[in-house]
XYZ file of C-alpha atoms in Angstrom:
683
model
C 0.000 0.000 0.000
C 1.318 3.440 -0.862
C 2.616 5.548 1.958
C 1.113 8.959 2.726
C 4.287 10.626 1.587
C 4.031 9.020 -1.843
C 0.464 10.252 -2.167
C 1.504 13.782 -1.369
C 4.151 13.647 -4.072
C 1.596 12.968 -6.874
C 2.616 15.340 -9.669
C -0.819 16.636 -10.747
C -1.973 20.090 -9.847
C -4.444 20.372 -6.976
C -8.110 20.417 -7.937
C -10.672 22.001 -5.682
C -14.389 22.157 -6.417
C -17.281 23.608 -4.463
C -20.335 21.458 -3.827
C -23.744 22.836 -2.850
C -25.613 20.607 -0.420
C -28.636 18.757 -1.731
C -30.842 19.774 1.192
C -31.633 23.488 1.048
C -32.724 23.588 4.630
C -29.448 22.191 5.849
C -27.676 24.650 3.623
C -29.443 27.514 5.238
C -28.577 26.366 8.704
C -24.975 25.435 7.975
C -23.479 27.046 4.852
C -20.471 24.760 4.749
C -18.189 24.625 1.713
C -16.632 21.280 0.877
C -13.142 21.420 -0.631
C -11.862 18.402 -2.488
C -8.122 17.908 -2.871
C -6.056 15.133 -4.397
C -2.795 16.636 -3.108
C -3.165 17.993 0.403
C -4.615 15.864 3.188
C -7.320 17.398 5.344
C -5.816 19.970 7.696
C -5.501 18.856 11.296
C -6.600 21.208 14.038
C -3.873 21.763 16.668
C -4.590 20.190 20.059
C -5.754 22.657 22.699
C -3.123 23.801 25.204
C -3.407 22.711 28.782
C -3.711 26.240 30.055
C -6.244 27.346 27.521
C -9.666 28.088 28.752
C -12.358 25.905 27.341
C -14.382 27.783 24.709
C -17.636 26.978 23.038
C -17.186 24.705 20.031
C -17.436 26.615 16.779
C -18.986 25.015 13.733
C -16.546 25.170 10.856
C -17.879 26.779 7.653
C -15.388 24.851 5.493
C -14.923 21.099 5.183
C -12.350 19.203 3.138
C -12.629 16.039 1.095
C -9.440 14.322 0.018
C -9.528 12.198 -3.175
C -7.092 9.430 -3.937
C -5.187 10.543 -7.071
C -5.052 6.955 -8.306
C -8.841 6.627 -8.392
C -10.988 7.108 -11.576
C -12.705 10.000 -9.880
C -9.483 11.983 -9.744
C -8.986 11.655 -13.514
C -12.559 12.853 -14.118
C -12.056 15.871 -11.911
C -8.865 16.731 -13.780
C -10.636 16.569 -17.136
C -13.488 18.721 -15.861
C -11.095 21.415 -14.740
C -9.173 21.290 -18.008
C -12.429 21.473 -20.062
C -13.704 24.397 -18.054
C -10.453 26.262 -18.618
C -10.594 25.578 -22.377
C -14.167 26.759 -22.645
C -13.320 29.975 -20.868
C -10.351 30.524 -23.186
C -12.450 29.935 -26.324
C -15.249 32.171 -25.046
C -12.750 34.929 -24.435
C -11.368 34.539 -27.961
C -14.859 34.674 -29.486
C -15.774 37.785 -27.490
C -12.505 39.512 -28.357
C -12.939 38.796 -32.080
C -16.524 40.008 -32.008
C -15.390 43.349 -30.628
C -12.522 43.712 -33.103
C -12.419 46.046 -36.043
C -11.203 44.404 -39.283
C -7.546 45.378 -38.781
C -4.753 42.825 -38.771
C -2.959 44.223 -35.733
C -6.120 44.258 -33.602
C -7.123 40.731 -34.614
C -3.619 39.418 -33.944
C -3.475 41.045 -30.504
C -6.904 39.698 -29.527
C -6.058 36.128 -30.495
C -2.575 36.212 -28.929
C -4.093 37.370 -25.643
C -6.638 34.546 -25.759
C -4.205 31.791 -26.734
C -0.967 31.758 -24.748
C -0.274 28.303 -26.164
C -0.784 27.330 -29.826
C -4.501 26.572 -30.363
C -5.629 23.273 -31.798
C -7.458 22.847 -35.095
C -10.667 22.254 -33.185
C -10.150 25.478 -31.228
C -9.777 27.372 -34.495
C -12.939 25.817 -35.950
C -14.971 26.693 -32.844
C -13.811 30.314 -32.754
C -14.250 30.930 -36.499
C -17.640 29.255 -36.488
C -18.937 31.041 -33.382
C -17.563 34.570 -33.501
C -20.099 37.140 -34.755
C -17.591 39.137 -36.752
C -17.478 41.136 -39.936
C -16.407 39.136 -43.008
C -13.045 40.917 -43.194
C -12.374 40.114 -39.525
C -13.169 36.435 -40.126
C -10.658 36.303 -42.978
C -7.942 37.948 -40.841
C -8.634 35.503 -38.003
C -8.425 32.632 -40.484
C -4.960 33.748 -41.579
C -3.771 33.994 -37.945
C -5.006 30.478 -37.160
C -3.396 29.064 -40.304
C -0.057 30.521 -39.165
C -0.281 29.792 -35.437
C -2.620 26.853 -34.852
C -1.791 23.168 -35.023
C -3.737 22.594 -38.268
C -3.743 19.281 -40.076
C -6.220 20.129 -42.872
C -6.303 23.784 -43.817
C -9.326 23.270 -46.065
C -11.472 22.719 -42.966
C -10.790 26.242 -41.717
C -11.399 27.711 -45.180
C -14.732 25.902 -45.335
C -15.773 27.360 -41.973
C -15.114 30.924 -43.147
C -16.742 30.277 -46.524
C -19.892 29.189 -44.679
C -19.792 32.408 -42.662
C -19.551 34.415 -45.907
C -22.415 32.390 -47.375
C -24.562 33.208 -44.388
C -23.954 36.918 -44.999
C -24.331 36.494 -48.798
C -20.956 38.043 -49.534
C -20.226 36.699 -52.998
C -17.293 39.011 -53.752
C -15.532 38.024 -50.519
C -16.258 34.365 -51.276
C -14.556 34.576 -54.672
C -11.589 36.423 -53.150
C -11.143 33.779 -50.428
C -11.391 31.024 -53.059
C -8.559 32.635 -55.020
C -6.464 32.987 -51.856
C -7.045 29.351 -51.009
C -5.783 28.245 -54.399
C -2.731 30.531 -54.147
C -1.863 28.912 -50.836
C -2.014 25.509 -52.474
C -5.028 24.302 -50.470
C -7.052 21.672 -52.332
C -10.835 22.280 -52.138
C -13.081 19.378 -51.200
C -16.756 18.567 -51.690
C -17.774 20.743 -48.735
C -15.930 23.697 -50.297
C -17.783 23.404 -53.580
C -21.134 22.785 -51.889
C -20.666 25.940 -49.804
C -19.574 28.122 -52.718
C -22.361 26.843 -54.987
C -25.060 27.393 -52.361
C -23.614 30.864 -51.685
C -24.000 31.732 -55.378
C -27.595 30.540 -55.333
C -28.316 32.503 -52.163
C -26.890 35.621 -53.810
C -29.258 35.128 -56.800
C -26.360 34.234 -59.103
C -27.501 30.929 -60.642
C -25.009 31.178 -63.509
C -22.142 31.391 -61.002
C -23.492 28.337 -59.192
C -23.503 26.420 -62.461
C -19.965 27.634 -63.253
C -18.591 26.343 -59.925
C -20.444 23.060 -60.267
C -18.803 22.452 -63.613
C -15.367 23.031 -61.985
C -15.791 20.175 -59.512
C -14.390 17.451 -61.735
C -11.270 19.562 -62.432
C -10.420 19.291 -58.727
C -11.309 15.612 -58.416
C -14.556 16.233 -56.532
C -17.872 14.453 -57.071
C -21.158 16.135 -56.147
C -23.236 14.680 -53.360
C -27.030 14.833 -53.112
C -27.030 18.234 -51.407
C -24.869 19.685 -54.159
C -27.099 18.126 -56.797
C -30.112 19.763 -55.178
C -28.501 23.206 -55.128
C -27.260 22.948 -58.713
C -30.529 21.586 -60.066
C -32.232 24.634 -58.592
C -29.490 26.886 -60.024
C -29.936 25.446 -63.512
C -33.668 25.964 -63.181
C -33.242 29.593 -62.107
C -30.780 30.141 -64.951
C -33.440 28.967 -67.412
C -31.748 25.693 -68.315
C -34.557 23.322 -67.323
C -33.225 20.575 -69.584
C -29.894 20.436 -67.760
C -31.621 20.572 -64.381
C -33.754 17.561 -65.217
C -30.779 15.745 -66.730
C -28.940 16.101 -63.409
C -32.016 14.830 -61.578
C -32.097 11.732 -63.780
C -28.355 11.269 -63.228
C -28.796 11.465 -59.469
C -31.532 8.836 -59.608
C -29.413 6.668 -61.917
C -26.595 6.733 -59.373
C -29.062 5.379 -56.790
C -28.992 8.470 -54.626
C -31.697 8.490 -52.000
C -34.262 11.129 -52.948
C -34.931 13.721 -50.289
C -37.599 16.436 -49.948
C -35.141 19.198 -50.862
C -34.261 17.877 -54.301
C -37.858 16.816 -55.002
C -39.139 20.303 -54.208
C -36.452 21.714 -56.493
C -37.384 19.453 -59.427
C -41.102 20.129 -58.941
C -40.354 23.854 -59.134
C -38.248 23.392 -62.286
C -41.080 21.468 -63.966
C -43.597 24.102 -62.887
C -41.531 27.030 -64.146
C -41.145 25.325 -67.531
C -44.893 24.652 -67.777
C -44.581 20.860 -67.427
C -47.222 20.487 -64.721
C -47.709 16.765 -65.353
C -43.984 16.291 -64.719
C -44.246 18.232 -61.459
C -47.101 16.023 -60.264
C -45.247 12.866 -61.337
C -42.208 13.815 -59.208
C -44.500 14.402 -56.227
C -46.145 10.994 -56.628
C -42.795 9.303 -57.320
C -41.208 10.566 -54.127
C -44.099 9.197 -52.069
C -43.916 5.858 -53.889
C -40.209 5.544 -52.983
C -40.919 6.166 -49.309
C -39.838 9.810 -49.106
C -42.247 11.745 -46.892
C -43.053 15.204 -48.309
C -42.434 18.098 -45.965
C -44.333 21.388 -45.924
C -42.000 22.951 -48.490
C -42.743 20.144 -50.950
C -46.486 20.446 -50.369
C -46.368 24.215 -50.898
C -44.326 23.796 -54.075
C -46.698 21.278 -55.644
C -49.737 23.327 -54.563
C -48.255 26.333 -56.350
C -47.595 24.222 -59.461
C -51.133 22.857 -59.598
C -52.537 26.344 -59.058
C -50.583 27.589 -62.047
C -51.854 24.606 -64.021
C -55.447 25.662 -63.272
C -56.191 22.330 -61.573
C -58.063 23.365 -58.435
C -59.465 19.840 -57.933
C -55.896 18.527 -57.587
C -55.092 21.376 -55.204
C -58.012 20.350 -52.991
C -56.835 16.723 -52.949
C -53.253 17.658 -52.030
C -54.454 20.049 -49.342
C -56.587 17.305 -47.767
C -53.557 15.011 -47.831
C -51.438 17.675 -46.139
C -54.006 18.074 -43.344
C -54.299 14.295 -42.921
C -50.528 14.151 -42.323
C -51.036 16.392 -39.258
C -48.998 19.181 -40.835
C -49.736 22.767 -39.886
C -50.238 24.959 -42.989
C -48.291 28.216 -42.978
C -48.845 31.501 -44.786
C -47.192 30.172 -47.947
C -49.651 27.257 -47.979
C -52.663 29.521 -47.700
C -51.251 31.871 -50.344
C -50.899 28.970 -52.786
C -54.458 27.877 -52.055
C -55.815 31.384 -52.549
C -53.995 31.831 -55.837
C -55.210 28.452 -57.127
C -58.843 28.987 -56.175
C -59.082 32.617 -57.308
C -57.530 31.816 -60.701
C -60.015 28.998 -61.254
C -62.886 31.084 -59.809
C -63.558 28.507 -57.077
C -65.217 31.241 -55.073
C -66.490 29.259 -52.079
C -63.137 27.562 -51.540
C -61.256 30.848 -51.947
C -63.477 32.611 -49.413
C -63.107 29.701 -46.969
C -59.311 29.980 -47.162
C -59.510 33.756 -46.786
C -61.587 33.471 -43.617
C -59.206 30.846 -42.193
C -56.329 33.294 -42.724
C -58.334 35.994 -40.973
C -59.132 33.691 -38.044
C -55.443 32.850 -37.648
C -54.484 36.541 -37.980
C -52.188 35.838 -40.923
C -50.637 38.573 -42.999
C -52.626 39.198 -46.197
C -50.974 41.654 -48.551
C -52.590 43.740 -51.266
C -51.647 41.210 -53.967
C -53.732 38.450 -52.356
C -56.545 40.903 -51.617
C -56.606 41.989 -55.260
C -56.785 38.370 -56.444
C -59.874 37.902 -54.314
C -61.455 41.152 -55.505
C -60.780 40.323 -59.148
C -62.463 36.941 -58.701
C -65.471 38.539 -57.014
C -65.754 41.123 -59.796
C -65.694 38.405 -62.467
C -68.395 36.226 -60.903
C -70.592 38.900 -59.311
C -69.857 38.234 -55.618
C -70.916 41.677 -54.392
C -71.296 40.964 -50.654
C -67.983 39.102 -50.471
C -66.148 41.846 -52.361
C -67.530 44.495 -50.022
C -66.400 42.436 -46.997
C -62.882 42.088 -48.431
C -62.692 45.778 -49.323
C -63.755 46.782 -45.793
C -61.073 44.514 -44.343
C -58.458 46.137 -46.572
C -59.384 49.646 -45.478
C -59.500 48.606 -41.809
C -56.090 46.940 -41.931
C -53.319 48.610 -39.948
C -50.611 47.359 -42.317
C -49.684 49.710 -45.148
C -48.985 46.761 -47.442
C -52.629 45.676 -47.136
C -54.285 48.985 -47.999
C -56.249 49.268 -51.276
C -54.307 50.345 -54.362
C -55.517 51.421 -57.802
C -56.173 47.777 -58.809
C -58.366 47.290 -55.738
C -60.484 50.297 -56.643
C -60.594 49.159 -60.269
C -62.030 45.756 -59.282
C -64.715 47.367 -57.136
C -65.727 49.792 -59.913
C -65.865 46.867 -62.358
C -68.077 44.897 -59.960
C -70.537 47.752 -59.460
C -70.504 48.624 -63.153
C -71.350 45.094 -64.265
C -74.208 44.891 -61.757
C -75.522 48.275 -62.875
C -74.916 49.916 -59.502
C -74.134 53.433 -60.705
C -74.092 54.987 -57.235
C -71.733 52.293 -55.959
C -69.338 52.786 -58.879
C -69.347 56.576 -58.454
C -68.803 56.223 -54.694
C -65.731 54.017 -55.195
C -64.383 56.471 -57.787
C -64.725 59.333 -55.286
C -63.007 57.253 -52.564
C -60.188 56.506 -54.955
C -59.608 60.167 -55.766
C -59.695 61.079 -52.042
C -57.078 58.360 -51.384
C -54.746 60.063 -53.866
C -55.150 57.741 -56.847
C -55.999 58.909 -60.347
C -58.555 56.966 -62.388
C -56.880 54.680 -64.917
C -58.193 53.369 -68.218
C -59.606 50.211 -66.608
C -61.721 52.210 -64.168
C -62.989 54.579 -66.851
C -63.785 51.633 -69.137
C -65.875 50.022 -66.395
C -67.545 53.331 -65.561
C -68.535 53.923 -69.190
C -69.974 50.403 -69.370
C -71.980 51.131 -66.214
C -73.385 54.391 -67.598
C -74.168 52.691 -70.900
C -76.173 49.940 -69.184
C -78.088 52.569 -67.240
C -78.842 54.498 -70.436
C -76.970 57.601 -69.230
C -75.389 58.619 -72.510
C -74.377 62.094 -71.333
C -72.394 60.527 -68.453
C -70.701 58.241 -70.988
C -69.543 61.335 -72.879
C -68.456 63.017 -69.621
C -66.367 59.988 -68.635
C -64.777 59.939 -72.078
C -63.868 63.609 -71.687
C -62.272 62.771 -68.331
C -60.096 60.185 -70.093
C -58.917 62.826 -72.575
C -58.261 65.342 -69.784
C -56.080 62.809 -67.963
C -54.069 62.237 -71.137
C -54.937 58.520 -71.263
C -54.717 56.950 -74.722
C -57.743 54.731 -75.491
C -56.847 51.075 -76.086
C -58.669 48.323 -77.984
C -60.555 47.225 -74.884
C -61.818 50.742 -74.266
C -62.971 51.055 -77.886
C -64.737 47.705 -77.594
C -66.564 49.010 -74.536
C -67.743 52.057 -76.521
C -68.950 49.702 -79.270
C -70.931 47.721 -76.674
C -72.485 50.928 -75.366
C -73.340 52.017 -78.924
C -75.149 48.724 -79.584
C -77.547 49.446 -76.709
C -77.945 53.192 -77.206
C -81.221 54.605 -78.583
C -80.961 55.844 -82.160
C -81.610 59.460 -81.159
C -78.506 59.519 -78.912
C -76.297 57.245 -80.984
C -74.377 60.097 -82.596
C -72.917 61.116 -79.195
C -71.369 57.667 -78.691
C -70.223 57.396 -82.326
C -68.380 60.708 -81.895
C -66.505 59.249 -78.884
C -65.652 56.142 -80.926
C -64.278 58.265 -83.771
C -62.123 60.290 -81.375
C -60.782 57.073 -79.842
C -60.099 55.211 -83.105
C -60.721 56.975 -86.419
C -60.737 53.743 -88.441
C -63.271 52.109 -86.140
C -65.363 55.266 -86.179
C -65.498 55.163 -90.001
C -66.739 51.561 -89.974
C -69.484 52.399 -87.453
C -70.613 55.384 -89.523
C -70.862 53.198 -92.642
C -72.877 50.690 -90.649
C -75.305 53.265 -89.268
C -75.754 55.117 -92.557
C -78.555 53.285 -94.357
C -77.557 54.928 -97.623
C -73.993 53.618 -97.499
C -73.470 50.562 -99.756
C -72.792 47.220 -98.098
C -69.677 46.713 -100.199
C -68.091 49.826 -98.740
C -68.783 48.485 -95.249
C -67.383 45.062 -96.193
C -64.133 46.602 -97.438
C -63.713 48.955 -94.461
C -64.526 46.202 -91.942
C -62.036 43.860 -93.613
C -59.257 46.460 -93.318
C -60.130 47.145 -89.664
C -60.392 43.520 -88.538
C -57.243 42.605 -90.420
C -55.205 45.228 -88.559
C -56.370 44.929 -84.945
C -54.937 42.530 -82.367
C -56.238 38.977 -82.471
C -57.696 39.145 -78.983
C -60.172 41.906 -79.951
C -61.194 40.653 -83.403
C -64.147 38.575 -82.194
C -65.412 41.174 -79.654
C -65.366 43.826 -82.398
C -67.309 41.529 -84.774
C -69.829 40.670 -82.065
C -70.431 44.324 -81.175
C -70.697 45.473 -84.789
C -73.243 42.762 -85.590
C -75.192 43.573 -82.407
C -75.406 47.177 -83.571
C -76.462 46.126 -87.070
C -79.209 43.816 -85.744
C -80.488 46.475 -83.335
C -80.706 48.924 -86.269
C -82.481 46.295 -88.423
C -79.565 46.311 -90.864
C -79.731 42.567 -91.630
C -77.895 42.818 -94.947
C -74.965 44.665 -93.382
C -74.896 42.207 -90.474
C -74.583 39.366 -93.013
C -71.768 41.235 -94.774
C -69.899 41.565 -91.452
C -70.378 37.840 -90.761
C -68.997 36.977 -94.182
C -65.887 39.101 -93.512
C -65.392 37.398 -90.130
C -65.668 33.936 -91.673
C -63.213 34.790 -94.439
C -60.676 36.106 -91.899
C -61.079 32.994 -89.739
C -62.425 34.958 -86.790
C -65.345 32.551 -86.484
C -64.420 28.926 -87.160
C -66.393 25.673 -87.289
C -69.686 27.532 -87.111
C -71.343 24.917 -89.322
C -70.532 21.205 -89.209
C -71.993 18.359 -91.254
C -71.986 14.605 -90.734
C -74.066 11.870 -92.344
C -76.466 11.853 -89.409
C -76.564 15.508 -88.286
C -76.001 19.048 -89.526
C -75.228 21.491 -86.722
C -74.935 25.227 -86.134
C -72.489 26.170 -83.343
C -73.221 29.554 -81.756
C -71.431 29.260 -78.445
C -69.281 32.331 -77.749
C -71.197 34.587 -80.143
C -73.158 37.641 -79.082
C -76.916 37.709 -79.547
C -76.700 39.806 -82.728
C -73.938 37.637 -84.198
C -75.834 34.447 -83.306
C -79.094 35.676 -84.868
C -77.226 36.726 -88.001
C -75.541 33.313 -88.224
C -78.910 31.584 -87.773
C -80.348 33.682 -90.594
C -77.519 32.667 -92.953
C -77.735 28.989 -91.935
C -81.471 28.716 -92.489
C -81.003 30.394 -95.874
C -78.387 27.751 -96.718
C -80.777 24.994 -95.616
C -83.537 26.438 -97.780
C -81.178 26.561 -100.753
C -80.181 22.938 -100.167
C -83.816 21.826 -100.053
C -84.630 23.787 -103.191
C -81.701 22.090 -104.937
C -83.087 18.658 -104.017
C -80.318 17.861 -101.526
C -81.251 15.337 -98.858
C -81.121 16.575 -95.269
C -79.651 14.310 -92.550
C -81.951 12.724 -89.945
C -81.144 15.384 -87.344
C -80.461 19.120 -87.398
C -79.181 20.910 -84.308
C -78.355 24.352 -82.948
C -75.779 24.526 -80.166
C -75.957 27.695 -78.055
C -74.103 26.422 -75.012
C -75.576 26.468 -71.520
C -73.666 29.414 -70.093
C -75.350 32.548 -68.904
C -74.387 36.106 -68.160
C -72.772 36.254 -64.729
C -74.678 39.384 -63.818
C -78.026 38.318 -65.300
C -80.739 36.012 -64.018
C -81.590 34.575 -67.452
C -80.014 31.597 -69.199
C -78.005 33.658 -71.660
C -78.000 32.850 -75.380
C -80.053 29.667 -74.909
C -82.943 31.649 -73.409
C -82.812 34.225 -76.227
C -82.886 31.496 -78.861
C -85.689 29.562 -77.238
C -87.843 32.686 -77.422
C -86.709 33.576 -80.959
C -87.371 30.094 -82.345
C -90.888 30.216 -80.952
C -91.430 33.539 -82.723
C -90.305 31.909 -85.967
C -92.532 28.900 -85.294
C -89.417 26.816 -85.954
C -89.599 23.100 -85.087
C -86.367 23.188 -83.005
C -86.857 22.155 -79.389
C -84.453 22.060 -76.465
C -82.960 18.601 -76.065
C -83.691 17.175 -72.597
C -80.510 15.095 -72.501
C -78.122 17.608 -74.167
C -77.959 20.951 -72.397
C -77.609 23.929 -74.721
C -78.832 22.021 -77.806
C -81.977 22.603 -79.873
C -82.812 19.684 -82.192
C -85.297 18.822 -84.898
C -85.807 16.087 -87.489
C -85.166 16.470 -91.198
C -88.870 15.929 -91.972
C -90.003 18.723 -89.640
C -87.246 21.067 -90.818
C -88.033 20.462 -94.511
C -91.741 21.106 -93.988
C -90.988 24.329 -92.123
C -88.515 25.561 -94.749
C -90.892 24.855 -97.606
C -93.669 26.884 -95.995
C -91.591 29.989 -95.560
C -89.374 32.115 -97.708
C -85.811 32.722 -96.589
C -86.386 36.475 -96.391
C -89.066 35.933 -93.739
C -87.126 33.517 -91.512
C -85.629 36.050 -89.068
C -87.863 38.475 -87.200
C -85.614 40.756 -85.247
């Protein structure tokens, strides 16, 4: 057994720790401090002298516990003290660096004060990774550690600083440090490239990310799955969807395990390129391979299906998300709102909107305007008014109504014929500091036209001129619509506005209205006009011009306009013939255009009968089953049902084919033979 003297000669430094007693009550009554030593034995109190007076025994406030230095407990205590000292030293270094200005002398002094002995590689990593310093200070500290620390792999320290630069999105500093690393002869590894590539993506430099990815093989590095994910996204952002998908296929071919990050990236690439089926296939594929989608993946595929105008798929994916016990965030609700408002799924859109309100989520003016636009298109007056009130009551500036918000409200009131409502919104808009734009004035003119207030139409047009707004095709089409419903005695006022907006269009309208003007002149002028305007307004112009002609009882000129439209391919597949049925397709035509087309078709049928041509067993007229959003009637189908009765025509609505009016060849032939073609249409 070792002698006491040998124990006292143990070479380790003394370790003393303070222990708090477990029992608080005993601590309060006797605040003793226990000292543990593996070097000094417990001190012995000297014996009392014989002549000393006895004194009351004092309770010692310090007690000692001696630990055998050969025991495992002594080694643990030594490590604890050493670890505590190291942590304090590293904390001091981190604090000193954080307070340093990016000057070499200051950084050197701070680190030399913190490290009296050469730091280890791990010490350097901890300090560089923890210190909240400026990028320049981090680089200076890196250089000091490379010169003074016991570093085995310099690339590790470079990677730590590169990650710090990535976090701050300092691309210029990242490139400079890369160049310095190469000058020092340090070989980059996979982590280096992954960090630099993700930094480029974070700095919105997808082309740089691609450039660094293509350098990897030059340095003998192979991308891992994380790098693939970053680069696939970079290729997608750079517009090279083909390369992005090629890398995805390569990653799968190399049997990499798919993860939610790369799947979300590929779904986004497919969506941005318009391949929505591909986006959905990736989503289903990842689930089939056992990869559980996270919220980012769900949000990405919801956005893709919203862009694809597939609200039924959006509803299915949303139900799946909820069934997985995931908590939707603002991005989820935004995707749902965009999908439902685009597809005009009004009830679903309003349900999502009210959920966002209940959860006090941020709704910006863009989402509000999507909702208002949907409500304006489908006539949801009460819902639009609720949304508009919420916008005005919002405390956030980014949620307040803008010019598009006011425009949607004016459009809504105009289409429902609420003149006072439209004028009230216009006044609110002006008081809020916004000037009326061409969309608002177009809607306002439509509203006044429906109400028969021709003078207000002219006043609104004058306002447009005073504001210096140039009329566009849509505005001119609105004036044409107003003209078609204007009484003959006030028609000149509207025609004057049309001529001031578009001289060529005004000339065509004047030729149409003038009963003395030859039809050939109108045909030529209309052909020049319709051949020069944008494709998107060709059919609306034809519809409005034929409406005006029918309302003025100018049947011959309406037929001339229809002939021009057919020759220019504006109306296609209006008549179809099979062995069993001849059909007239009127869906998408205005009432005037449809009545004109019916007149021409029945004339053609009469000519065929007169020529001895056999009619097929069935003849049909397809009007479609749609109706005007802001009207209680059934649209074109209702107009035709009434008109066919006036003509005593044998066409009857088919019970099993909505929007179709059918008759047999026998009934049609009998009807045609009893009437002359000039008497078929009674407008």
